[in-house]
Amino acid sequence: QKEVEQNSGPLSVPEGAIASLNCTYSDRGSQSFFWYRQYSGKSPELIMFIYSNGDKEDGRFTAQLNKASQYVSLLIRDSQPSDSATYLCAVRGGTSYGKLTFGQGTILTVHP
Amino acid sequence: GAGVSQSPSNKVTEKGKDVELRCDPISGHTALYWYRQSLGQGLEFLIYFQGNSAPDKSGLPSDRFSAERTGGSVSTLTIQRTQQEDSAVYLCASSFGPSDTQYFGPGTRLTVL
């Protein structure tokens, strides 16, 4: 079992729809959770981080964390073609203090 | 303000040669990380420096890989006797501390022929 798992996709949604990206992790001691966006040929850029159970909203983005289920998700409302990218889930803490452990990433395509 | 910088942006080398990759973190960031991203492998941790503490080398794939961080700032990742499987994008990240957000540099694309 991989430490951080994501559906590789591709996930295709129409412009204006809600895109839902999911991630599960295996280390129950994990403390911090991050979503990075990576455009083709570019380096990852941070979208959101979440530490506590529940929802965290920032503009069109909402991160959701459920530590009991070891599950974290990212919702993108009013999806735009410019949101088309690979979304990386990353986890820190527990046995991996300091370093981030990444999922394989989900490819999102938003079509006009 | 300036972000994390890396050099070179691209490096093509022949199998068996040594290469050095450089990372200049964001000013004031005490933590520095190296990751590698290759097709089919995702983004994997290599090594982590925090202040003057001994680095966490648990992600280095073999003893051909080494890294140092001089003066708590610039870091160099060295790969000796490069192999074709070393071909990847090498990403450096930095953060204020180990519990803070990591910001990535643009990466160095290494191609081993």
Coordinates of C-alpha atoms in Angstrom, one line a residue:
Chain A
Q1 CA 0.0 0.0 0.0
K2 CA 1.3 3.4 -1.0
E3 CA 1.7 6.0 1.8
V4 CA -0.3 8.6 0.0
E5 CA -2.8 7.5 -2.7
Q6 CA -4.6 9.6 -5.3
N7 CA -6.6 8.6 -8.4
S8 CA -4.3 9.4 -11.3
G9 CA -7.2 10.4 -13.5
P10 CA -7.5 12.1 -15.8
L11 CA -10.5 13.8 -14.2
S12 CA -12.4 15.8 -16.8
V13 CA -15.0 18.4 -15.8
P14 CA -16.8 21.1 -17.8
E15 CA -16.0 24.8 -17.2
G16 CA -18.0 26.1 -14.3
A17 CA -18.5 22.7 -12.6
I18 CA -17.1 21.5 -9.3
A19 CA -13.9 19.4 -9.4
S20 CA -13.4 17.0 -6.5
L21 CA -10.0 15.6 -5.9
N22 CA -9.4 12.9 -3.3
C23 CA -6.4 11.6 -1.3
T24 CA -5.9 8.9 1.3
Y25 CA -2.9 8.4 3.6
S26 CA -1.6 5.5 5.6
D27 CA 0.3 7.1 8.5
R28 CA -2.1 7.9 11.3
G29 CA 0.4 10.2 12.9
S30 CA 0.4 12.6 9.9
Q31 CA -0.3 16.1 11.0
S32 CA -0.2 18.5 8.0
F33 CA -1.8 18.1 4.6
F34 CA -1.1 20.1 1.5
W35 CA -2.4 20.5 -2.0
Y36 CA 0.0 21.6 -4.7
R37 CA -0.8 22.4 -8.3
Q38 CA 1.7 21.5 -11.0
Y39 CA 1.4 22.7 -14.6
S40 CA 3.2 20.7 -17.2
G41 CA 6.9 21.4 -17.2
K42 CA 6.7 23.6 -14.0
S43 CA 7.4 23.1 -10.4
P44 CA 4.7 22.5 -7.8
E45 CA 3.0 25.5 -6.3
L46 CA 1.1 25.5 -3.0
I47 CA -2.7 25.9 -3.2
M48 CA -3.8 25.1 0.3
F49 CA -2.8 23.5 3.5
I50 CA -4.9 22.1 6.3
Y51 CA -4.1 20.9 9.8
S52 CA -7.4 20.3 11.5
N53 CA -10.4 18.2 10.8
G54 CA -13.1 19.9 8.8
D55 CA -13.2 22.3 6.0
K56 CA -11.0 25.2 5.0
E57 CA -12.0 27.6 2.3
D58 CA -9.9 29.9 0.2
G59 CA -11.6 31.6 -2.7
R60 CA -12.8 28.9 -5.1
F61 CA -10.8 26.2 -3.2
T62 CA -12.0 24.1 -0.2
A63 CA -9.8 21.6 1.5
Q64 CA -11.5 18.9 3.6
L65 CA -9.8 16.7 6.2
N66 CA -11.0 13.7 8.0
K67 CA -8.3 12.2 10.2
A68 CA -10.4 9.3 11.4
S69 CA -10.9 8.2 7.8
Q70 CA -7.4 9.3 6.8
Y71 CA -8.8 11.2 4.0
V72 CA -8.2 14.6 2.5
S73 CA -9.9 16.2 -0.4
L74 CA -9.8 19.4 -2.5
L75 CA -12.9 20.9 -4.1
I76 CA -12.5 23.5 -6.9
R77 CA -15.7 25.5 -7.5
D78 CA -16.5 27.2 -10.8
S79 CA -13.7 25.3 -12.5
Q80 CA -11.8 27.2 -15.2
P81 CA -9.7 25.9 -18.1
S82 CA -6.7 27.5 -16.3
D83 CA -7.2 25.0 -13.5
S84 CA -6.2 22.2 -15.8
A85 CA -3.1 20.8 -14.2
T86 CA -1.8 17.9 -12.0
Y87 CA -2.9 18.2 -8.4
L88 CA -0.5 16.7 -5.8
C89 CA -1.6 15.7 -2.3
A90 CA 1.3 15.8 0.2
V91 CA 1.4 14.7 3.8
R92 CA 3.8 15.6 6.6
G93 CA 4.3 14.5 10.2
G94 CA 4.2 11.2 12.0
T95 CA 7.2 9.2 10.8
S96 CA 8.0 11.7 8.1
Y97 CA 8.7 14.8 10.2
G98 CA 9.9 17.7 8.0
K99 CA 9.8 16.0 4.6
L100 CA 6.6 15.8 2.5
T101 CA 5.3 12.5 1.2
F102 CA 3.5 13.0 -2.1
G103 CA 0.8 11.1 -3.9
Q104 CA 1.2 10.3 -7.6
G105 CA -1.0 13.3 -8.5
T106 CA -4.4 13.6 -10.2
I107 CA -4.5 15.1 -13.7
L108 CA -7.5 17.5 -14.0
T109 CA -8.8 18.8 -17.3
V110 CA -11.4 21.5 -17.4
H111 CA -12.9 21.8 -20.8
P112 CA -14.8 24.8 -22.1
Chain B
G1 CA 10.8 38.8 -3.1
A2 CA 13.1 36.2 -4.6
G3 CA 12.0 32.6 -4.6
V4 CA 14.0 29.4 -4.5
S5 CA 16.5 29.3 -7.3
Q6 CA 18.2 26.3 -8.9
S7 CA 21.0 25.9 -11.4
P8 CA 21.4 24.7 -14.0
S9 CA 17.9 24.5 -15.4
N10 CA 18.9 21.7 -17.7
K11 CA 21.9 19.3 -17.5
V12 CA 22.7 16.6 -20.1
T13 CA 25.5 14.3 -19.1
E14 CA 27.0 11.0 -20.2
K15 CA 26.6 7.8 -18.1
G16 CA 29.4 7.5 -15.6
K17 CA 30.1 11.3 -15.2
D18 CA 29.6 13.2 -12.0
V19 CA 27.1 16.1 -11.8
E20 CA 26.5 18.9 -9.3
L21 CA 23.1 20.6 -8.9
R22 CA 22.8 23.8 -6.9
C23 CA 19.9 25.2 -4.8
D24 CA 19.7 28.7 -3.4
P25 CA 16.8 28.8 -0.9
I26 CA 14.6 31.7 0.1
S27 CA 16.5 34.1 2.4
G28 CA 15.8 33.4 6.0
H29 CA 14.5 29.8 5.4
T30 CA 16.3 27.4 7.7
A31 CA 15.0 24.2 6.2
L32 CA 16.0 22.9 2.8
Y33 CA 14.8 19.8 0.9
W34 CA 15.7 17.9 -2.2
Y35 CA 13.1 15.9 -4.1
R36 CA 13.2 14.0 -7.4
Q37 CA 10.4 13.7 -9.9
S38 CA 10.6 11.1 -12.6
L39 CA 8.0 9.6 -14.9
G40 CA 6.1 6.8 -13.2
Q41 CA 7.7 7.5 -9.8
G42 CA 6.0 10.7 -8.8
L43 CA 7.7 13.2 -6.5
E44 CA 10.1 11.5 -4.0
F45 CA 12.0 12.9 -1.1
L46 CA 15.8 12.7 -1.1
I47 CA 17.3 14.7 1.7
Y48 CA 16.4 17.4 4.3
F49 CA 18.6 20.0 6.0
Q50 CA 17.4 21.8 9.1
G51 CA 19.6 24.5 10.5
N52 CA 22.8 23.0 11.9
S53 CA 21.3 19.6 12.6
A54 CA 22.5 16.4 10.9
P55 CA 20.6 16.1 7.6
D56 CA 17.9 13.5 7.1
K57 CA 19.4 11.4 4.3
S58 CA 16.8 8.6 4.4
G59 CA 15.6 9.2 0.9
L60 CA 18.9 9.1 -1.0
P61 CA 18.6 6.1 -3.4
S62 CA 22.3 5.0 -3.2
D63 CA 25.7 6.1 -2.0
R64 CA 26.3 7.8 -5.3
F65 CA 24.1 10.6 -4.1
S66 CA 25.3 13.1 -1.6
A67 CA 24.4 16.6 -0.6
E68 CA 25.8 19.4 1.5
R69 CA 24.6 22.8 2.7
T70 CA 27.2 25.4 3.3
G71 CA 26.7 28.2 5.7
G72 CA 23.1 27.3 6.3
S73 CA 22.1 28.6 2.9
V74 CA 23.1 27.2 -0.5
S75 CA 23.0 23.5 -1.1
T76 CA 24.6 21.3 -3.6
L77 CA 23.4 17.8 -4.6
T78 CA 26.1 15.6 -6.1
I79 CA 25.5 12.5 -8.1
Q80 CA 28.6 10.4 -8.8
R81 CA 28.9 8.0 -11.7
T82 CA 25.5 8.9 -13.1
Q83 CA 23.2 6.2 -14.5
Q84 CA 20.4 6.4 -17.0
E85 CA 17.9 5.8 -14.2
D86 CA 19.1 9.0 -12.5
S87 CA 17.4 11.0 -15.3
A88 CA 14.7 13.1 -13.6
V89 CA 13.8 16.6 -12.5
Y90 CA 15.5 17.4 -9.3
L91 CA 13.5 19.9 -7.2
C92 CA 14.7 21.9 -4.2
A93 CA 12.3 23.4 -1.7
S94 CA 12.8 25.6 1.4
S95 CA 10.7 26.6 4.4
F96 CA 11.1 28.8 7.5
G97 CA 11.1 25.7 9.6
P98 CA 10.2 22.0 9.4
S99 CA 6.6 22.7 10.2
D100 CA 6.2 25.5 7.7
T101 CA 5.1 25.5 4.1
Q102 CA 7.6 24.4 1.6
Y103 CA 8.2 26.5 -1.5
F104 CA 9.7 24.8 -4.6
G105 CA 12.3 26.0 -7.0
P106 CA 12.0 25.6 -10.8
G107 CA 14.0 22.4 -10.8
T108 CA 16.9 21.0 -12.7
R109 CA 16.1 18.6 -15.5
L110 CA 18.9 16.0 -15.6
T111 CA 19.3 13.7 -18.6
V112 CA 21.8 10.9 -18.5
L113 CA 22.7 9.6 -22.0

